[in-house]
Coordinates of C-alpha atoms and ligand atoms in Angstrom, one line a residue:
M621 CA 0.0 0.0 0.0
S622 CA 1.5 3.3 -1.0
P623 CA 1.6 6.1 1.6
T624 CA -1.0 8.2 -0.3
E625 CA -3.3 5.2 -0.4
E626 CA -2.8 4.8 3.2
V627 CA -3.7 8.4 3.9
G628 CA -6.7 8.1 1.6
D629 CA -7.8 5.0 3.4
R630 CA -7.5 6.6 6.8
A631 CA -9.5 9.6 5.7
E632 CA -12.2 7.3 4.4
R633 CA -12.2 5.3 7.7
R634 CA -12.4 8.6 9.6
F635 CA -15.3 9.7 7.4
R636 CA -17.2 6.5 7.8
A637 CA -16.8 6.6 11.6
L638 CA -18.0 10.2 11.6
V639 CA -21.0 9.2 9.5
Q640 CA -21.7 6.2 11.6
H641 CA -21.7 8.1 14.8
T642 CA -23.3 11.4 14.0
T643 CA -26.9 11.8 15.0
D644 CA -27.7 13.7 11.8
L645 CA -28.9 11.6 8.9
I646 CA -26.5 11.6 6.1
T647 CA -28.0 10.6 2.8
L648 CA -26.4 10.4 -0.6
V649 CA -28.7 10.7 -3.5
D650 CA -27.8 10.5 -7.2
D651 CA -29.0 12.9 -9.9
R652 CA -32.2 11.0 -10.3
M653 CA -32.9 11.5 -6.6
T654 CA -32.4 7.8 -5.7
I655 CA -30.9 7.1 -2.4
R656 CA -27.4 5.5 -2.8
F657 CA -26.1 5.7 0.8
Q658 CA -27.9 6.1 4.1
S659 CA -26.2 6.5 7.4
P660 CA -27.4 4.1 10.2
S661 CA -28.6 6.9 12.4
I662 CA -31.9 6.8 10.4
E663 CA -32.9 3.8 12.5
Q664 CA -32.8 5.8 15.6
S665 CA -34.6 8.8 14.4
L666 CA -37.1 7.5 11.9
G667 CA -37.1 3.8 12.6
W668 CA -36.0 2.6 9.1
L669 CA -33.0 0.5 8.4
P670 CA -30.6 1.9 5.9
D671 CA -31.2 -1.0 3.6
E672 CA -34.9 -0.3 3.6
V673 CA -34.4 3.1 2.1
I674 CA -31.4 2.6 -0.1
G675 CA -32.6 2.4 -3.8
T676 CA -35.8 4.3 -3.0
K677 CA -36.5 8.0 -3.5
P678 CA -36.5 10.2 -0.4
I679 CA -39.7 11.9 -1.6
V680 CA -41.7 8.9 -0.5
L681 CA -40.9 9.7 3.1
V682 CA -42.0 13.3 2.7
H683 CA -45.5 14.3 4.0
P684 CA -47.9 14.8 1.0
G685 CA -48.5 18.3 2.2
D686 CA -44.9 19.2 2.0
R687 CA -44.0 17.4 -1.3
S688 CA -44.4 20.2 -3.8
R689 CA -42.1 22.4 -1.7
V690 CA -39.5 19.7 -1.4
I691 CA -39.6 19.0 -5.2
L692 CA -39.1 22.6 -5.9
Y693 CA -36.2 22.7 -3.5
W694 CA -34.7 19.6 -5.2
R695 CA -34.9 21.3 -8.6
Q696 CA -33.0 24.3 -7.3
V697 CA -30.4 22.0 -5.7
Q698 CA -29.9 20.2 -9.0
E699 CA -29.4 23.4 -10.9
R700 CA -26.6 24.8 -8.7
P701 CA -23.6 23.0 -7.2
G702 CA -22.7 23.6 -3.5
V703 CA -24.5 24.0 -0.3
H704 CA -28.1 25.1 -0.3
P705 CA -30.1 26.7 2.5
A706 CA -32.0 24.4 4.7
I707 CA -35.6 23.3 4.1
D708 CA -37.9 21.7 6.7
F709 CA -40.7 19.2 6.1
R710 CA -42.4 16.3 7.8
A711 CA -40.8 12.9 7.4
L712 CA -42.5 9.6 7.8
R713 CA -41.4 7.3 10.6
K714 CA -41.7 3.6 10.2
D715 CA -44.4 3.5 12.9
G716 CA -46.5 5.8 10.7
S717 CA -46.0 9.0 12.7
W718 CA -44.5 12.2 11.4
R719 CA -41.4 14.0 12.6
T720 CA -40.4 17.5 11.6
V721 CA -36.9 17.5 10.1
E722 CA -34.6 20.0 8.6
T723 CA -32.4 19.1 5.6
I724 CA -29.4 20.8 4.1
A725 CA -28.4 19.8 0.6
N726 CA -24.9 19.9 -0.8
N727 CA -24.8 19.4 -4.6
L728 CA -21.6 17.5 -5.3
L729 CA -22.9 16.0 -8.6
G730 CA -19.8 17.4 -10.3
D731 CA -17.5 15.7 -7.9
D732 CA -16.0 12.6 -9.6
E733 CA -15.9 10.4 -6.6
L734 CA -19.3 11.2 -5.0
A735 CA -21.3 12.2 -8.1
G736 CA -24.3 12.9 -5.9
V737 CA -26.1 15.2 -3.5
I738 CA -25.4 14.9 0.2
L739 CA -28.4 15.5 2.3
T740 CA -27.8 16.2 6.0
T741 CA -31.0 15.9 7.9
R742 CA -31.8 16.7 11.5
D743 CA -34.9 16.0 13.6
I744 CA -36.2 19.4 14.8
T745 CA -39.6 18.2 16.1
D746 CA -38.8 19.1 19.7
R747 CA -37.3 22.4 18.8
R748 CA -40.4 23.2 16.7
E749 CA -42.7 22.3 19.5
L750 CA -40.8 24.4 21.9
E751 CA -40.9 27.3 19.4
T752 CA -44.6 26.9 18.9
R753 CA -45.2 26.8 22.6
L754 CA -43.0 29.8 23.1
A755 CA -44.8 31.6 20.3
H756 CA -48.1 30.6 21.9
Q757 CA -46.9 31.8 25.2
A758 CA -45.8 35.1 23.8
F759 CA -49.3 35.7 22.5
H760 CA -51.5 33.9 25.0
D761 CA -52.3 34.1 28.6
E762 CA -50.9 31.1 30.3
L763 CA -53.7 30.8 32.9
T764 CA -56.7 31.1 30.7
G765 CA -55.3 30.3 27.3
L766 CA -56.9 33.4 25.9
A767 CA -55.1 35.8 23.7
N768 CA -52.8 38.2 25.6
R769 CA -52.7 42.0 25.3
A770 CA -50.1 41.9 22.5
L771 CA -52.1 39.5 20.4
F772 CA -55.3 41.4 21.2
N773 CA -53.8 44.7 20.1
D774 CA -52.7 43.1 16.9
R775 CA -56.1 41.6 16.2
V776 CA -57.8 44.9 16.8
K777 CA -55.4 46.7 14.5
H778 CA -56.0 44.1 11.8
A779 CA -59.8 44.2 12.3
L780 CA -59.7 48.0 12.1
A781 CA -57.9 47.8 8.7
V782 CA -60.5 45.4 7.4
A783 CA -63.4 47.5 8.8
E784 CA -62.0 50.5 7.0
R785 CA -62.0 48.7 3.7
E786 CA -65.4 47.3 4.2
Y787 CA -66.9 50.4 5.8
G788 CA -67.8 48.3 8.8
S789 CA -67.3 48.9 12.5
V790 CA -65.3 47.1 15.1
A791 CA -66.3 46.9 18.8
V792 CA -64.0 46.5 21.7
L793 CA -65.4 45.5 25.1
F794 CA -63.3 46.1 28.2
L795 CA -64.4 43.8 31.0
D796 CA -63.2 44.1 34.6
L797 CA -64.3 41.8 37.4
D798 CA -66.0 43.5 40.3
D799 CA -64.4 43.2 43.7
F800 CA -62.0 40.6 42.4
K801 CA -59.3 41.7 44.8
E802 CA -61.5 40.8 47.7
V803 CA -62.2 37.4 46.3
N804 CA -58.6 36.8 45.8
D805 CA -57.6 38.0 49.2
S806 CA -60.3 36.0 51.0
L807 CA -60.6 32.8 49.1
G808 CA -56.9 32.5 48.1
H809 CA -55.0 32.7 44.9
Q810 CA -55.9 29.3 43.7
A811 CA -59.6 29.9 43.9
G812 CA -58.9 33.3 42.3
D813 CA -57.2 31.6 39.4
E814 CA -60.1 29.3 39.0
L815 CA -62.5 32.2 38.9
L816 CA -60.4 33.8 36.2
V817 CA -60.4 30.6 34.1
E818 CA -64.1 30.3 34.6
T819 CA -64.6 33.9 33.5
A820 CA -62.6 33.2 30.4
R821 CA -64.7 30.2 29.6
R822 CA -68.0 32.1 30.1
I823 CA -66.9 35.0 28.0
E824 CA -65.9 32.6 25.2
V825 CA -69.3 30.8 25.0
C826 CA -70.9 34.2 24.4
L827 CA -68.9 34.9 21.3
R828 CA -69.2 34.1 17.7
Q829 CA -66.5 32.5 15.7
G830 CA -64.0 35.1 14.6
D831 CA -64.5 37.2 17.7
T832 CA -61.4 37.4 20.0
A833 CA -61.4 37.2 23.8
A834 CA -58.2 38.2 25.6
R835 CA -57.0 38.5 29.1
L836 CA -55.4 41.9 29.3
S837 CA -54.0 41.8 32.8
G838 CA -55.1 40.6 36.3
D839 CA -58.9 40.6 36.2
E840 CA -59.2 42.6 33.0
F841 CA -60.5 41.0 29.8
G842 CA -60.9 42.3 26.3
V843 CA -63.3 41.2 23.6
L844 CA -63.0 42.2 20.0
L845 CA -66.1 42.0 17.9
E846 CA -65.7 42.3 14.1
R847 CA -68.5 43.7 12.0
A848 CA -70.2 45.0 15.1
T849 CA -73.0 47.4 15.7
R850 CA -74.0 49.2 18.8
E851 CA -76.8 46.7 19.2
S852 CA -74.7 43.6 18.7
A853 CA -72.0 44.9 21.0
T854 CA -74.5 45.6 23.9
G855 CA -76.1 42.3 23.2
V856 CA -72.8 40.5 23.8
A857 CA -72.2 42.6 26.9
E858 CA -75.6 41.6 28.3
R859 CA -75.1 38.0 27.5
V860 CA -71.6 37.9 29.2
L861 CA -72.9 39.6 32.3
E862 CA -75.9 37.2 32.4
R863 CA -73.6 34.2 32.1
L864 CA -71.2 35.4 34.7
R865 CA -74.0 35.7 37.2
D866 CA -74.5 32.0 37.5
P867 CA -73.0 30.8 40.7
V868 CA -69.6 29.2 40.4
A869 CA -70.1 25.8 41.8
S870 CA -66.5 24.8 42.2
A871 CA -65.7 27.9 44.4
G872 CA -68.6 27.3 46.8
P873 CA -72.2 28.2 46.6
E874 CA -71.7 31.8 47.8
V875 CA -69.3 32.8 45.1
F876 CA -70.6 34.9 42.1
L877 CA -68.8 36.4 39.3
R878 CA -69.7 40.0 38.5
A879 CA -68.1 42.3 36.0
S880 CA -68.3 45.8 34.6
I881 CA -68.0 46.2 30.9
G882 CA -67.2 49.3 28.8
I883 CA -67.8 49.3 25.0
A884 CA -66.2 51.4 22.3
L885 CA -67.0 51.3 18.6
S886 CA -64.6 52.1 15.8
D887 CA -67.0 54.3 13.8
T888 CA -67.4 56.8 16.6
D889 CA -65.1 56.1 19.5
G890 CA -61.6 55.7 18.1
R891 CA -59.5 55.1 15.0
T892 CA -56.6 53.2 16.5
A893 CA -56.5 50.1 18.6
E894 CA -55.0 52.1 21.5
E895 CA -57.7 54.7 21.4
L896 CA -60.5 52.1 21.2
L897 CA -59.1 50.1 24.1
R898 CA -58.6 53.2 26.2
N899 CA -62.1 54.5 25.6
A900 CA -63.6 51.1 26.3
D901 CA -61.7 51.2 29.6
T902 CA -63.0 54.6 30.4
A903 CA -66.6 53.5 29.7
M904 CA -65.9 50.5 31.9
Y905 CA -65.2 52.8 34.8
R906 CA -68.4 54.6 34.2
A907 CA -70.2 51.2 34.4
K908 CA -68.5 50.4 37.6
A909 CA -69.3 53.7 39.2
S910 CA -72.9 53.5 38.2
G911 CA -73.5 50.3 40.2
K912 CA -71.5 47.3 39.4
S913 CA -72.3 44.3 37.1
S914 CA -73.4 46.6 34.3
F915 CA -72.1 47.9 31.0
A916 CA -71.7 51.3 29.5
L917 CA -71.1 52.6 25.9
F918 CA -68.3 55.1 25.6
K919 CA -69.2 58.8 25.2
Q920 CA -66.8 61.6 24.5
S921 CA -67.9 63.3 27.7
M922 CA -66.4 60.5 29.7
H923 CA -62.9 61.8 28.8
A924 CA -63.1 64.5 31.3
A925 CA -64.2 62.0 33.9
A926 CA -61.2 59.8 33.0
L927 CA -58.8 62.7 33.3
L928 CA -60.3 63.6 36.7
R929 CA -59.9 60.0 37.8
L930 CA -56.2 60.1 36.9
E931 CA -55.7 63.3 38.7
L932 CA -57.6 62.2 41.8
R933 CA -55.8 58.8 41.8
S934 CA -52.5 60.5 42.3
E935 CA -53.7 62.7 45.1
L936 CA -56.0 60.5 47.0
E937 CA -53.4 58.6 48.9
S938 CA -52.2 61.7 50.8
A939 CA -55.6 63.4 51.1
V940 CA -56.3 62.1 54.5
G941 CA -52.9 63.1 55.7
R942 CA -53.4 66.6 54.4
G943 CA -56.7 66.9 56.2
E944 CA -58.8 67.1 53.1
M945 CA -61.3 64.5 54.1
S946 CA -64.4 65.5 56.1
L947 CA -67.7 64.0 57.0
R948 CA -71.3 65.2 56.5
Y949 CA -74.0 63.8 58.6
Q950 CA -77.4 63.1 57.1
P951 CA -80.2 62.8 59.7
I952 CA -82.2 59.6 59.6
F953 CA -85.7 60.2 60.8
D954 CA -88.2 58.1 62.7
L955 CA -91.0 58.4 60.1
A956 CA -93.8 57.9 62.6
T957 CA -92.7 60.6 65.0
G958 CA -90.6 62.8 62.8
A959 CA -87.8 62.8 65.4
I960 CA -84.2 62.4 64.3
A961 CA -83.1 58.9 65.3
G962 CA -79.6 59.0 64.1
F963 CA -77.2 60.1 61.4
E964 CA -75.4 58.5 58.4
A965 CA -71.8 59.7 58.1
L966 CA -70.9 60.5 54.5
L967 CA -67.4 61.2 53.3
R968 CA -66.5 64.4 51.4
W969 CA -63.1 65.3 49.9
T970 CA -62.3 69.0 49.7
H971 CA -59.9 69.0 46.9
P972 CA -57.5 72.1 46.9
R973 CA -58.4 73.0 43.3
R974 CA -61.6 71.1 42.5
G975 CA -63.5 71.9 45.7
I976 CA -65.9 69.2 47.0
V977 CA -65.4 65.9 45.4
P978 CA -68.5 63.6 45.9
P979 CA -67.9 60.0 47.1
E980 CA -68.9 58.5 43.8
A981 CA -65.9 60.2 42.2
F982 CA -63.4 58.9 44.7
I983 CA -64.7 55.9 46.7
P984 CA -64.5 53.5 43.7
L985 CA -61.0 54.7 43.2
A986 CA -60.1 54.3 46.8
E987 CA -61.5 50.8 46.8
E988 CA -59.5 49.9 43.7
M989 CA -56.3 51.3 45.2
G990 CA -56.9 49.8 48.6
T991 CA -56.8 53.4 50.1
I992 CA -60.4 52.9 51.3
V993 CA -59.1 50.9 54.2
R994 CA -57.3 53.9 55.5
V995 CA -59.9 56.5 54.4
G996 CA -62.7 54.4 55.7
G997 CA -60.9 53.8 59.0
W998 CA -60.5 57.5 59.3
A999 CA -64.2 58.0 58.6
F1000 CA -65.2 55.4 61.2
E1001 CA -63.0 56.9 63.9
T1002 CA -64.1 60.5 63.1
A1003 CA -67.8 59.7 63.1
V1004 CA -67.5 57.9 66.5
Q1005 CA -65.6 60.8 68.0
Q1006 CA -68.2 63.2 66.6
L1007 CA -71.0 61.3 68.2
R1008 CA -69.2 61.3 71.5
A1009 CA -68.5 65.0 71.3
W1010 CA -72.2 65.8 70.7
E1011 CA -73.3 63.5 73.5
T1012 CA -70.9 65.1 75.9
R1013 CA -72.2 68.5 75.1
W1014 CA -75.9 67.7 74.8
P1015 CA -76.4 64.5 76.8
D1016 CA -80.2 64.8 76.7
E1017 CA -80.5 65.5 73.0
A1018 CA -77.7 63.4 71.6
G1019 CA -77.5 60.7 74.2
Q1020 CA -79.9 58.4 72.3
L1021 CA -78.9 59.1 68.7
W1022 CA -77.0 56.6 66.7
M1023 CA -74.4 56.9 64.0
S1024 CA -74.5 54.9 60.8
I1025 CA -71.2 54.4 59.0
N1026 CA -70.5 52.9 55.6
L1027 CA -68.1 50.0 55.2
S1028 CA -66.9 49.1 51.8
T1029 CA -66.3 45.5 50.7
R1030 CA -62.6 46.0 50.9
Q1031 CA -62.8 47.2 54.4
L1032 CA -64.9 44.2 55.4
A1033 CA -62.3 41.9 53.8
D1034 CA -59.4 43.6 55.6
R1035 CA -57.9 42.1 58.7
S1036 CA -57.5 45.5 60.3
L1037 CA -61.3 46.1 60.5
L1038 CA -61.9 44.7 64.0
P1039 CA -58.8 46.3 65.6
T1040 CA -59.7 49.7 64.0
V1041 CA -63.3 49.5 65.2
E1042 CA -62.4 48.4 68.7
Q1043 CA -59.8 51.0 69.1
A1044 CA -62.2 53.7 67.8
I1045 CA -65.0 52.9 70.2
G1046 CA -62.6 52.3 73.0
K1047 CA -60.9 55.7 72.5
A1048 CA -64.2 57.5 72.2
G1049 CA -65.7 55.6 75.1
I1050 CA -68.9 55.0 73.3
S1051 CA -71.1 51.9 73.3
G1052 CA -71.2 49.7 70.2
S1053 CA -75.0 49.7 70.4
R1054 CA -75.0 53.3 69.3
L1055 CA -73.4 52.4 66.0
I1056 CA -74.6 50.9 62.8
V1057 CA -72.3 49.7 59.9
E1058 CA -73.7 49.8 56.4
V1059 CA -72.6 47.1 54.0
T1060 CA -73.8 46.4 50.5
E1061 CA -75.2 43.0 49.4
S1062 CA -72.3 42.4 47.1
A1063 CA -69.9 42.8 50.0
L1064 CA -71.8 40.0 51.7
A1065 CA -72.0 37.8 48.6
I1066 CA -68.3 37.9 47.9
D1067 CA -67.1 35.6 50.6
A1068 CA -69.9 34.8 52.8
A1069 CA -67.8 33.0 55.4
V1070 CA -65.4 35.8 56.0
A1071 CA -68.2 38.5 55.9
K1072 CA -70.3 36.5 58.4
E1073 CA -67.4 36.1 60.8
R1074 CA -66.5 39.7 60.7
L1075 CA -70.0 41.0 61.1
E1076 CA -70.7 38.7 64.0
A1077 CA -67.6 40.0 65.7
L1078 CA -68.9 43.5 65.2
Q1079 CA -72.3 42.5 66.6
R1080 CA -70.5 41.1 69.7
L1081 CA -69.4 44.7 70.3
G1082 CA -73.1 45.7 70.1
I1083 CA -72.8 47.2 66.6
R1084 CA -75.7 46.6 64.3
V1085 CA -75.4 45.7 60.7
A1086 CA -77.4 47.4 58.0
V1087 CA -77.7 46.1 54.4
D1088 CA -77.2 49.3 52.3
D1089 CA -78.9 49.8 49.0
F1090 CA -81.0 46.7 49.6
G1091 CA -82.7 45.4 46.4
T1092 CA -79.9 46.4 44.0
G1093 CA -77.7 43.3 44.5
Y1094 CA -78.4 39.7 43.5
S1095 CA -78.4 37.4 46.4
S1096 CA -80.7 39.6 48.6
L1097 CA -82.9 36.9 50.1
G1098 CA -80.2 34.3 50.5
V1099 CA -78.0 36.8 52.2
L1100 CA -80.7 37.9 54.6
E1101 CA -81.2 34.3 55.6
Q1102 CA -77.5 33.6 56.4
M1103 CA -76.1 36.9 57.3
P1104 CA -76.2 38.6 60.7
V1105 CA -78.3 41.5 59.5
D1106 CA -80.2 44.0 61.8
V1107 CA -81.4 46.7 59.5
L1108 CA -82.5 47.0 55.8
K1109 CA -81.9 50.2 53.9
I1110 CA -84.2 50.4 50.9
A1111 CA -82.2 51.8 47.9
A1112 CA -83.2 55.2 46.7
R1113 CA -83.8 53.7 43.3
F1114 CA -87.0 52.1 44.6
V1115 CA -88.1 55.1 46.6
E1116 CA -87.6 57.5 43.7
R1117 CA -90.6 56.3 41.7
L1118 CA -93.0 56.0 44.6
G1119 CA -96.2 57.6 43.6
T1120 CA -95.2 57.7 39.9
S1121 CA -95.5 54.1 38.8
E1122 CA -97.6 51.1 39.7
R1123 CA -94.9 48.6 40.3
R1124 CA -92.6 50.5 42.6
P1125 CA -95.0 50.9 45.6
R1126 CA -95.5 47.2 45.5
L1127 CA -91.7 46.6 45.5
V1128 CA -91.1 49.0 48.4
E1129 CA -94.1 47.5 50.1
A1130 CA -92.7 44.0 49.7
M1131 CA -89.4 45.1 51.1
V1132 CA -91.0 46.7 54.1
R1133 CA -93.1 43.5 54.7
L1134 CA -89.9 41.5 54.4
G1135 CA -88.4 43.6 57.1
D1136 CA -91.5 43.0 59.2
T1137 CA -91.3 39.3 58.6
L1138 CA -87.7 39.0 59.5
D1139 CA -88.1 41.5 62.3
L1140 CA -85.7 44.0 60.8
P1141 CA -86.4 47.7 60.8
T1142 CA -86.3 49.4 57.4
V1143 CA -84.8 52.7 56.4
A1144 CA -86.0 54.3 53.2
E1145 CA -83.2 56.2 51.4
G1146 CA -83.6 59.1 49.0
I1147 CA -86.9 60.6 50.1
E1148 CA -87.2 63.6 47.9
N1149 CA -90.8 64.7 48.2
A1150 CA -93.9 64.7 50.4
T1151 CA -95.7 62.0 48.3
Q1152 CA -92.9 59.6 48.8
L1153 CA -92.8 60.3 52.5
T1154 CA -96.6 59.8 53.0
L1155 CA -96.6 56.6 51.0
L1156 CA -93.7 55.3 53.1
Q1157 CA -95.5 56.2 56.3
L1158 CA -98.6 54.5 55.0
L1159 CA -96.6 51.4 54.2
G1160 CA -95.3 51.3 57.8
C1161 CA -91.6 52.0 56.9
E1162 CA -90.0 52.9 60.2
L1163 CA -87.1 55.1 59.3
G1164 CA -86.1 57.3 56.4
Q1165 CA -83.6 59.8 55.1
G1166 CA -83.6 62.1 52.0
F1167 CA -83.3 65.6 50.8
H1168 CA -86.9 66.3 51.5
L1169 CA -86.2 65.7 55.2
S1170 CA -82.6 66.9 55.4
R1171 CA -79.5 67.1 53.2
P1172 CA -76.3 65.7 54.6
L1173 CA -75.1 68.4 57.1
R1174 CA -71.8 69.8 58.2
P1175 CA -71.1 69.1 61.9
E1176 CA -71.8 72.8 62.8
R1177 CA -75.3 72.6 61.3
V1178 CA -76.0 69.5 63.4
E1179 CA -74.7 71.3 66.4
G1180 CA -77.0 74.2 65.6
L1181 CA -79.9 71.8 65.6
L1182 CA -78.9 70.2 68.9
A1183 CA -78.4 73.5 70.5
R1184 CA -81.9 74.6 69.4
A1185 CA -83.4 71.4 70.7
A1186 CA -81.6 71.9 74.0
A1187 CA -83.1 75.4 74.1
G1188 CA -86.5 73.9 73.9
D1189 CA -87.2 74.2 70.2
P1190 CA -89.3 71.1 69.4
L1191 CA -88.3 71.3 65.8
L1192 CA -85.9 68.5 66.0
V1193 CA -86.3 65.9 68.6
G1194 CA -89.6 64.2 69.2
H1195 CA -91.5 66.4 66.8
P1196 CA -93.8 64.8 64.3
L1197 CA -93.0 65.5 60.7
Ligands
C2E25 P1 -75.1 55.5 50.5 O1 -74.5 54.8 51.6 O2 -76.3 54.8 49.9 O3 -75.5 56.9 50.9 C1 -76.6 57.6 50.6 C2 -76.4 58.6 49.5 O4 -77.6 59.1 49.1 C3 -75.5 59.8 50.0 O5 -74.8 60.1 48.8 C4 -76.6 60.8 50.2 O6 -76.1 62.1 50.1 C5 -77.5 60.5 49.1 N1 -78.9 61.0 49.4 C6 -79.5 61.2 50.6 N2 -80.7 61.6 50.4 C7 -80.9 61.8 49.1 C8 -82.0 62.2 48.3 O7 -83.1 62.5 48.8 N3 -81.9 62.2 47.0 C9 -80.7 61.8 46.4 N4 -80.6 61.8 45.1 N5 -79.6 61.4 47.1 C10 -79.7 61.3 48.4 P2 -73.3 60.5 49.0 O8 -73.0 61.2 50.2 O9 -72.9 61.1 47.7 O10 -72.6 59.0 49.1 C11 -72.7 58.2 48.0 C12 -72.1 56.8 48.4 O11 -70.8 56.8 48.8 C13 -72.8 56.3 49.7 O12 -74.1 55.7 49.3 C14 -71.8 55.2 50.1 O13 -72.0 54.0 49.4 C15 -70.5 55.9 49.7 N6 -69.9 56.5 50.9 C16 -70.1 57.7 51.5 N7 -69.4 57.8 52.6 C17 -68.7 56.7 52.7 C18 -67.7 56.2 53.7 O14 -67.4 56.9 54.7 N8 -67.2 55.0 53.5 C19 -67.6 54.2 52.5 N9 -67.0 53.0 52.4 N10 -68.5 54.6 51.6 C20 -69.0 55.8 51.7
MG26 MG1 -75.0 54.1 53.2
MG27 MG1 -77.5 53.5 50.4

């Protein structure tokens, strides 16, 4: 053997060893695309033995859906010597399944010794799956599987372009769960996650094919409706709200989903995806403020409100510290005698530039930000101190009056509630029996167990519990049955139409009767005229408040009344209306 032969031989042996041991498939095909050589690694990756494929054409192993692409590639390879860019396709395994592979062709047809094309093939199935998963993750919400914000924006953009061409309109719904933070805090994160998944499913079933549902963040969802009208969009919003109201069985019988929805349409409310989404968000806030579990269509006038909200948001946190919060006291009258029975403490924020900001403008914000715990705590303490101060000064006149204080859902869910209350009444030296806390039905429905426990603890301090805005929630009757409730406050909404429609008196009457049956005194809210007052008196409603009787008063005004009563003016105490 000549030295050169020896070198050539060694090179070939090395080459063979390389081919034998590489995990890539090395295939040599001739100019007619027939396999001449196949490395053994094919057995491991595709299950075939080299002998089973040698003499056949590789195209038979290519998925029919990928064949035309592969043939085209092959033609290009034949035309030009050298290495060609990779192509991927699905290759048949012996067991009948498909693997995704990537092949690089090196045209060495002109090479005397090889006279063929070397195909180097690698299994990229796992890599592809990972890529697909990552791509899915990049555009989907992991928890609910819905589109994420990025994909949603993209879809909205695309839909807007289509709508423009077709002179159609696109609707964006912005949905935010009501009081979700409380649920999450009280039931735990796992239950919270389940509720989010449930929400996603319930939204999806309300949509048509082609609509997109997305989770935008936390408890915010977006819905894109293509070819939408005002009517179709509100129809979807109604359906979604309706669906969400069904109890969530897995989370316990007391848990309900509620949401507020804002709607913006591309023909009137925004030309870009960002604008549409922002305006739908703004409308959502309006829905939330006007009583939860409802929807609102965007209006341009809401912009000012949105700006105000932004401004207030940044200033709310420090408003208590700067002494900008104050309380008004609205007298609650004994409707039979006309005497003042107590007061409801109502928060006011005196903003340095905007003047008095009403609670509807900042309480929802404070709830959302969690600031309500501090602000509400301040209100509680201040109202109790106030009652004590009046009593000290006018023991005969103020000694029997009670103070009714609003508690928001968030406060009820917060651990600091009891210590705050105990400390406030301890410091003021006032009996709990002089106090009423007002909570809404939805606060009770959120986590019945926690609400019940907290309220019972308050009752042990002698404090009574009133259901505020009774009749506007969902679980009214169930809640009354299970919850430690002492007083019903009939929402102004029902009182408002007393004397103007047929149905309302019967509703109010039913509520008063319910109070009788359950032995709970009823307080009518929002009495604005004499007719309403008379009807309520006739129905036997015990207590009432409203502008017709008295507006919420500054403390000085209450003091004026107490002083006059002390001076013998029967105007206030014990005087029939
Ligand atoms: P609410 O507890 O139902 O309070 C009654 C609301 O009705 C008060 O509004 C009161 O001013 C208003 N009102 C009273 N009589 C009439 C009437 O004849 N006609 C009409 N149209 N309205 C009447 P306000 O003071 O604006 O408070 C709104 C809501 O803000 C309250 O509703 C309550 O939910 C909340 N809120 C007020 N103060 C506090 C507080 O200290 N803590 C918490 N958590 N919420 C508060
Ligand atoms: Mg109230
Ligand atoms: Mg009320």
